[in-house]
Structures are given as structure tokens and as C-alpha cells.
Amino acid sequence: MLFIHYLLFIPPAFLFGYYLRRKLRQLVPDPKSKWSNLFYYFLIFSIFIVSIITLSYFAVYFFYVVFFYLLFDLVFFLFHRQKESKLYTFISKVYARGITVFILALLVTLYGLYMANHPVIHHYRYDISKLDEPLSIAMLSDLHLGTGTNEYTIDEIVERVEKEQVDVLVLVGDIFDEMTPESLKEYAYSSFGHVITTYGVYYVEGNHDLLDEEVKSAWEKGGVQVLMDESRLIGDKFYLVGRKDDSRDDRLSLKELLSGVRSNYPIIVLDHQPQDEDQAYQLGVDLQLSGHTHGGQLFPGSFFVKHGAKTKDNYHLVISNGYGTWGIPIRTAGKSELVVVTLY
């Protein structure tokens, strides 16, 4: 992970650590000694901040501890004028001086571990009236190889894709990130390159796995075709338009990429980040496949990011939750998924 990412976590870690320490007074009172009290504060802050900055499993657990504390605080605030009511008494008993918060946080964290390790296959079907026969596309994005994923995960994906008998497999960015070991990269190059499909395997970069010539060559040597701001007619059946990641300054516009593309063929855009929806619609793109957002990954993140499928007339956008997770192999928002789209 980039150093800037660590720096971004420090302010919220201090803020939440301070809030958590104050709430823990309900369970463990402050020591009477001033120095013991300072040490107590230091211990709580250290555990919390180290967990957040290192993105350990405890980071998610602590996040939900704070989340449920805040939720209960909100409920108590809303009912603070009804302290004698049966409802307030019931909520207070459920709260149990904060013990319930830790139990709920543990249950949600365990649920997230389960969800991250049980990916599903999500099918979509769209009628675009440009094909003589159906075209099936498997999309894999945001694997973040090395974060709870390994060689077995790659083998599992290959097996699932081949079982679906798709015509083409597209890798839509962030297959790797800054933490992916070289050995896993080498395994991915050859494994994905040998997936059995009708028209082959294609790759576009993501913001975590921006391509250089060495990596591009490694993908192509393994049998995966790389699209870097390129439109390619595949098998005289459909166009694949692979875009550079939106974080690049030299990325071409979609209009430039589609110049010369014949609209009587299905046009499929591969763009890691879900960008330029309006432009894609106006330019006659039939299908855009994106990832990047992870479906929010941690609840309530799904309320703040784009995810799922969207259709506007003849334009279809599918934003995958991704097969893997970023930072921590826990998912409490959305399902880890392999996407299969059938056009007919």
C-alpha cells in the first residue's frame, strides 16, 4: 500500500480511538492514578491506531464497534426525553452497558469473513439486436491477488469460467495491487492466459495495477491480450474497447477511441472505473463493464458508491463488486462475484 494511504488513516484512527476510549469507561472505569490513566489511554489508542493503519482484521472489528456505539448513542439521543418509557428501558437492557456492541461487531466481522470467501456468479442478459447468435462474456475485476486470495483462488476462477463456457474473458483491472507477490503475478499470467474461451482473454489496467512495458509483456507472453486505449474488432463479431485507467493523464477520450468503429457491431467498453456513462450512451456503446468500487465492501459503504447494473435505452452498464477485496479480506457490503453477461 502506498505511504499516502497510511497517512489518510491516521486522522480517523485518532478520532475513533478517542471516542472508543470514552465509551469504554462504561465497562472499565478510569484508573485512579494519573499515570495509570495515561497508560490506559495510550494502550487503547495504540491498539486501535495500529489495527487501522496496518489494515488488520481488528480494524474492521473496531470499525463496527465504533459504528454500533454511534448507533446506540443516536437511539438514546432520540429517546432521551422518554427515559421512563418501557421502550427506553428495553433498549437500555439490550445495550447492556456496551457489551452488546462488542457482540454485534464480532458477528458482523465474522459474517464479512464468510462473504469474502464465498464468491458467487452473477448473470446478466441483454438484447442488443446486433448479433446472429448469443455472445457470453465473463468479467473479472478487483481480485487484488494476495489479499485473502492465492493460487487456489486463480484455479477456482479458471474452473468457474470454463464451466460457464463463455466466448470471452475480460480482466477489468486491479487483478494485482501494490501488495501482490511476484510469484502470484507469474502464476496469474500463465493461468488466465490458458483459460479456454472462443475469442480469448483480454486485460485492461486498474488504478492499483497500472501497466508498464514489463508487465504488459508478461501478460501477453502468458497469452492474455492487453488493451491500452485501443478498439479491436474480435472475430468479425464485436468490438472490445479497452481504456487506460482514469487516473492517467494521457488517457484518450471515448470519442477518440470510437472513431472508425462501425456501429452495426456490438460495442463493448472495458473501463476499470465506471466513468463517462453519458458519453458512452451518446456514442452508441452497447455494454460497458467496470469495477473499482467493490460495491462499497464494508457496510454502509454501498450507499456511497456506484455498483450493480444500469440500463438506459440500448446502453447497459455493469459495475462488478469484484472477486476479491482491498486491504482486508472482509466484505460486509455486496457479494464477491464473477460476472457473466450474455448478449443476444
Coordinates of C-alpha atoms in Angstrom, one line a residue:
M1 CA 0.0 0.0 0.0
L2 CA 1.2 3.5 -0.8
F3 CA 2.6 5.6 2.1
I4 CA -0.2 8.2 1.4
H5 CA -2.8 5.6 2.2
Y6 CA -1.3 5.1 5.7
L7 CA -1.4 8.9 6.3
L8 CA -5.0 9.1 5.3
F9 CA -5.9 6.5 8.0
I10 CA -4.2 8.4 10.9
P11 CA -6.8 11.2 11.5
P12 CA -9.8 8.9 11.6
A13 CA -7.9 6.4 13.7
F14 CA -7.2 9.1 16.4
L15 CA -10.8 10.4 16.3
F16 CA -12.3 6.9 16.6
G17 CA -9.7 5.9 19.1
Y18 CA -10.6 8.8 21.3
Y19 CA -14.3 8.1 21.0
L20 CA -13.9 4.4 21.7
R21 CA -11.8 5.2 24.8
R22 CA -14.5 7.4 26.2
K23 CA -17.2 4.7 25.6
L24 CA -15.1 2.1 27.3
R25 CA -15.5 4.0 30.5
Q26 CA -18.9 2.4 30.8
L27 CA -17.3 -1.0 31.1
V28 CA -13.8 -0.2 32.6
P29 CA -13.6 2.9 34.7
D30 CA -10.5 5.1 34.5
P31 CA -7.7 4.1 36.9
K32 CA -7.3 6.4 39.9
S33 CA -3.6 7.0 39.3
K34 CA -2.9 9.7 36.7
W35 CA 0.0 7.8 35.2
S36 CA -2.1 4.6 35.0
N37 CA -4.8 6.5 33.3
L38 CA -2.4 7.9 30.8
F39 CA -1.0 4.4 30.1
Y40 CA -4.6 3.2 29.7
Y41 CA -5.3 5.8 27.1
F42 CA -2.0 5.1 25.3
L43 CA -2.8 1.4 25.2
I44 CA -6.3 1.9 23.7
F45 CA -5.0 4.4 21.2
S46 CA -2.1 2.2 20.2
I47 CA -4.1 -0.9 19.6
F48 CA -6.8 0.9 17.7
I49 CA -4.4 3.0 15.5
V50 CA -2.1 0.2 14.7
S51 CA -5.0 -2.0 13.7
I52 CA -6.4 0.7 11.4
I53 CA -3.0 1.6 9.8
T54 CA -2.0 -2.0 9.2
L55 CA -5.4 -2.9 7.9
S56 CA -5.7 -6.0 10.2
Y57 CA -8.9 -7.9 10.9
F58 CA -9.2 -6.0 14.1
A59 CA -9.5 -2.8 12.1
V60 CA -12.9 -3.9 10.7
Y61 CA -13.9 -5.2 14.2
F62 CA -13.0 -1.8 15.8
F63 CA -14.8 0.0 13.0
Y64 CA -18.0 -1.9 13.8
V65 CA -17.6 -1.4 17.5
V66 CA -17.5 2.4 16.9
F67 CA -20.4 2.1 14.4
F68 CA -22.7 0.3 16.8
Y69 CA -21.7 2.6 19.7
L70 CA -22.7 5.5 17.5
L71 CA -25.9 3.8 16.5
F72 CA -26.9 3.2 20.1
D73 CA -25.8 6.8 21.0
L74 CA -28.2 8.1 18.3
V75 CA -31.1 5.9 19.6
F76 CA -30.5 7.1 23.1
F77 CA -30.4 10.7 21.9
L78 CA -33.7 10.3 20.1
F79 CA -35.4 8.8 23.1
H80 CA -33.6 10.8 25.8
R81 CA -36.9 12.5 26.8
Q82 CA -38.6 9.1 27.3
K83 CA -36.3 7.6 29.9
E84 CA -39.2 6.3 31.9
S85 CA -40.8 4.6 29.0
K86 CA -40.8 0.8 28.5
L87 CA -39.1 1.1 25.1
Y88 CA -36.2 3.1 26.6
T89 CA -35.8 0.6 29.4
F90 CA -35.8 -2.3 26.9
I91 CA -33.1 -0.6 24.7
S92 CA -31.0 0.0 27.8
K93 CA -31.2 -3.6 28.7
V94 CA -30.3 -4.7 25.2
Y95 CA -27.4 -2.2 25.2
A96 CA -26.1 -3.9 28.4
R97 CA -23.6 -1.1 29.2
G98 CA -22.0 -1.6 25.8
I99 CA -21.4 -5.3 25.9
T100 CA -23.9 -5.8 23.1
V101 CA -21.8 -3.5 20.9
F102 CA -18.8 -5.9 21.0
I103 CA -21.0 -8.9 20.3
L104 CA -22.7 -7.3 17.3
A105 CA -19.3 -6.1 15.9
L106 CA -17.9 -9.6 16.2
L107 CA -20.9 -11.2 14.4
V108 CA -20.7 -8.7 11.6
T109 CA -17.0 -9.2 11.2
L110 CA -17.4 -13.0 11.1
Y111 CA -20.2 -12.5 8.5
G112 CA -17.8 -10.4 6.5
L113 CA -15.1 -13.1 6.6
Y114 CA -17.6 -15.6 5.3
M115 CA -18.9 -13.3 2.5
A116 CA -15.4 -12.5 1.3
N117 CA -14.6 -16.2 0.9
H118 CA -17.8 -17.3 -0.8
P119 CA -17.9 -15.5 -4.2
V120 CA -20.9 -16.0 -6.5
I121 CA -21.5 -15.9 -10.2
H122 CA -23.9 -13.1 -11.2
H123 CA -25.6 -13.4 -14.6
Y124 CA -27.0 -10.6 -16.8
R125 CA -28.8 -10.9 -20.1
Y126 CA -29.3 -8.1 -22.6
D127 CA -31.0 -8.0 -26.0
I128 CA -28.9 -5.6 -28.3
S129 CA -30.2 -6.9 -31.6
K130 CA -26.8 -6.8 -33.3
L131 CA -25.9 -10.5 -33.1
D132 CA -26.7 -13.5 -35.2
E133 CA -26.0 -15.7 -32.2
P134 CA -25.6 -15.1 -28.4
L135 CA -22.3 -13.8 -27.1
S136 CA -21.3 -14.6 -23.5
I137 CA -18.6 -12.6 -21.6
A138 CA -17.1 -13.3 -18.3
M139 CA -15.8 -10.3 -16.4
L140 CA -13.3 -10.5 -13.5
S141 CA -12.3 -7.4 -11.7
D142 CA -10.7 -6.3 -8.4
L143 CA -9.2 -9.6 -7.5
H144 CA -6.4 -7.8 -5.5
L145 CA -4.4 -11.0 -5.6
G146 CA -2.6 -11.7 -2.3
T147 CA -5.3 -10.1 -0.1
G148 CA -7.0 -13.3 1.0
T149 CA -6.5 -14.7 -2.4
N150 CA -3.9 -17.0 -3.8
E151 CA -3.1 -19.7 -6.4
Y152 CA -6.1 -21.7 -5.3
T153 CA -8.3 -18.7 -6.0
I154 CA -7.0 -18.4 -9.5
D155 CA -7.6 -22.1 -10.1
E156 CA -11.1 -21.7 -8.8
I157 CA -11.8 -18.7 -11.1
V158 CA -10.4 -20.6 -14.2
E159 CA -12.6 -23.6 -13.4
R160 CA -15.7 -21.4 -13.0
V161 CA -15.1 -19.5 -16.2
E162 CA -14.5 -22.7 -18.2
K163 CA -17.6 -24.3 -16.7
E164 CA -19.7 -21.3 -17.9
Q165 CA -18.3 -21.9 -21.5
V166 CA -18.0 -18.2 -22.2
D167 CA -16.9 -16.8 -25.5
V168 CA -14.5 -14.3 -24.0
L169 CA -13.0 -13.5 -20.6
V170 CA -12.2 -9.9 -19.7
L171 CA -10.0 -8.8 -16.8
V172 CA -11.1 -5.3 -15.9
G173 CA -8.4 -4.0 -13.7
D174 CA -6.9 -4.4 -10.2
I175 CA -6.1 -8.0 -10.6
F176 CA -3.0 -7.1 -8.7
D177 CA -2.2 -4.3 -6.3
E178 CA 0.9 -3.0 -4.5
M179 CA 1.0 -5.9 -2.1
T180 CA 0.8 -8.8 -4.7
P181 CA 3.9 -11.0 -4.5
E182 CA 5.7 -11.6 -7.8
S183 CA 5.2 -15.3 -7.6
L184 CA 1.4 -14.8 -7.6
K185 CA 1.7 -12.5 -10.6
E186 CA 3.6 -15.1 -12.5
Y187 CA 1.0 -17.7 -11.7
A188 CA -1.8 -15.4 -12.9
Y189 CA -0.1 -14.5 -16.2
S190 CA 0.0 -18.1 -17.3
S191 CA -3.2 -19.4 -15.7
F192 CA -5.5 -16.7 -17.1
G193 CA -3.8 -16.9 -20.4
H194 CA -4.7 -20.5 -20.8
V195 CA -8.4 -20.2 -20.0
I196 CA -10.5 -21.9 -22.7
T197 CA -12.8 -19.5 -24.5
T198 CA -13.9 -18.8 -28.1
Y199 CA -12.2 -15.5 -28.6
G200 CA -9.5 -15.3 -25.9
V201 CA -8.7 -13.3 -22.8
Y202 CA -8.4 -9.6 -22.6
Y203 CA -7.0 -7.2 -20.0
V204 CA -7.3 -3.6 -19.1
E205 CA -5.5 -1.9 -16.2
G206 CA -6.9 -0.6 -13.0
N207 CA -5.7 2.2 -10.6
H208 CA -3.8 -0.4 -8.5
D209 CA -2.2 -2.2 -11.3
L210 CA -1.2 0.5 -13.8
L211 CA 0.7 -1.2 -16.6
D212 CA 4.3 -0.7 -17.7
E213 CA 6.0 -2.3 -20.6
E214 CA 7.4 -5.2 -18.5
V215 CA 4.0 -6.2 -17.0
K216 CA 2.3 -5.7 -20.4
S217 CA 4.8 -8.0 -22.0
A218 CA 4.3 -10.6 -19.2
W219 CA 0.5 -10.7 -19.7
E220 CA 0.9 -11.1 -23.4
K221 CA 3.6 -13.7 -23.1
G222 CA 1.2 -15.7 -20.9
G223 CA -1.5 -15.5 -23.6
V224 CA -3.6 -12.5 -22.3
Q225 CA -4.2 -9.7 -24.8
V226 CA -3.8 -6.2 -23.4
L227 CA -5.9 -3.3 -24.5
M228 CA -4.4 0.1 -23.7
D229 CA -6.7 2.8 -25.2
E230 CA -7.5 0.5 -28.1
S231 CA -10.5 -0.6 -30.1
R232 CA -10.3 -4.0 -31.5
L233 CA -12.8 -5.9 -33.7
I234 CA -12.9 -9.5 -32.4
G235 CA -13.7 -12.4 -34.8
D236 CA -15.6 -10.0 -37.1
K237 CA -18.4 -10.2 -34.4
F238 CA -18.0 -7.4 -31.9
Y239 CA -15.7 -4.6 -30.7
L240 CA -13.8 -4.6 -27.5
V241 CA -12.7 -1.1 -26.4
G242 CA -10.1 -1.2 -23.7
R243 CA -9.4 2.0 -21.8
K244 CA -6.4 3.2 -19.8
D245 CA -7.3 3.9 -16.2
D246 CA -9.0 7.2 -15.4
S247 CA -6.0 8.1 -13.2
R248 CA -3.7 8.5 -16.3
D249 CA -3.2 12.0 -17.7
D250 CA -2.7 10.6 -21.2
R251 CA -5.9 8.6 -21.4
L252 CA -7.7 9.1 -24.7
S253 CA -11.3 10.2 -24.8
L254 CA -14.0 7.7 -25.6
K255 CA -14.9 9.7 -28.7
E256 CA -11.3 9.3 -30.0
L257 CA -11.3 5.6 -29.2
L258 CA -14.6 5.0 -31.1
S259 CA -13.6 6.9 -34.2
G260 CA -13.7 4.4 -37.0
V261 CA -15.7 1.9 -35.0
R262 CA -18.7 0.6 -37.0
S263 CA -21.9 0.9 -35.0
N264 CA -23.6 -2.1 -36.7
Y265 CA -21.3 -4.3 -34.5
P266 CA -21.8 -4.6 -30.7
I267 CA -19.5 -2.2 -28.9
I268 CA -18.2 -3.3 -25.5
V269 CA -16.2 -0.9 -23.4
L270 CA -13.9 -2.1 -20.7
D271 CA -13.1 0.7 -18.2
H272 CA -11.9 -0.2 -14.7
Q273 CA -13.5 2.9 -13.1
P274 CA -17.2 3.5 -14.0
Q275 CA -16.7 6.7 -15.9
D276 CA -18.2 8.6 -18.9
E277 CA -21.6 6.9 -18.7
D278 CA -23.4 9.8 -20.5
Q279 CA -20.8 9.9 -23.2
A280 CA -20.9 6.2 -23.8
Y281 CA -24.7 6.4 -24.1
Q282 CA -24.5 9.2 -26.6
L283 CA -21.8 7.5 -28.7
G284 CA -23.8 4.2 -29.1
V285 CA -21.9 1.9 -26.7
D286 CA -23.9 -1.2 -26.1
L287 CA -22.2 -2.5 -23.0
Q288 CA -19.7 -1.1 -20.5
L289 CA -18.0 -3.3 -18.0
S290 CA -16.4 -1.7 -14.9
G291 CA -15.4 -2.5 -11.4
H292 CA -13.3 -0.4 -8.9
T293 CA -16.0 0.4 -6.3
H294 CA -16.1 -3.1 -4.6
G295 CA -19.8 -2.5 -4.0
G296 CA -18.7 -0.5 -1.0
Q297 CA -17.1 -3.6 0.5
L298 CA -17.8 -2.5 4.1
F299 CA -21.4 -1.6 5.1
P300 CA -22.6 1.2 4.9
G301 CA -20.1 1.9 2.0
S302 CA -22.6 0.6 -0.6
F303 CA -24.7 3.8 -0.1
F304 CA -21.8 6.0 -1.3
V305 CA -20.5 4.2 -4.4
K306 CA -21.8 3.1 -7.8
H307 CA -22.5 -0.6 -8.1
G308 CA -24.7 -3.1 -9.8
A309 CA -26.3 -2.7 -13.3
K310 CA -27.9 0.2 -15.1
T311 CA -29.7 0.4 -18.4
K312 CA -30.6 3.4 -20.4
D313 CA -32.3 2.6 -23.8
N314 CA -29.7 0.5 -25.6
Y315 CA -26.8 1.3 -23.3
H316 CA -26.0 -1.2 -20.5
L317 CA -23.5 -0.6 -17.6
V318 CA -22.4 -3.4 -15.3
I319 CA -20.2 -2.4 -12.3
S320 CA -18.9 -5.5 -10.6
N321 CA -18.3 -5.8 -6.8
G322 CA -15.1 -7.6 -7.7
Y323 CA -14.0 -11.1 -6.9
G324 CA -11.6 -10.0 -4.1
T325 CA -11.3 -7.3 -1.5
W326 CA -8.9 -4.4 -0.9
G327 CA -6.8 -4.1 2.2
I328 CA -8.6 -6.6 4.4
P329 CA -10.3 -9.9 3.2
I330 CA -13.6 -9.0 4.7
R331 CA -16.8 -8.0 2.9
T332 CA -20.0 -6.8 4.6
A333 CA -21.4 -4.9 1.6
G334 CA -22.2 -6.6 -1.7
K335 CA -21.1 -10.1 -2.7
S336 CA -17.8 -11.0 -4.1
E337 CA -18.6 -12.0 -7.7
L338 CA -17.7 -13.2 -11.1
V339 CA -19.9 -11.5 -13.7
V340 CA -21.2 -13.3 -16.8
V341 CA -23.0 -11.2 -19.3
T342 CA -24.9 -12.7 -22.3
L343 CA -25.8 -10.5 -25.3
Y344 CA -28.3 -11.8 -27.8

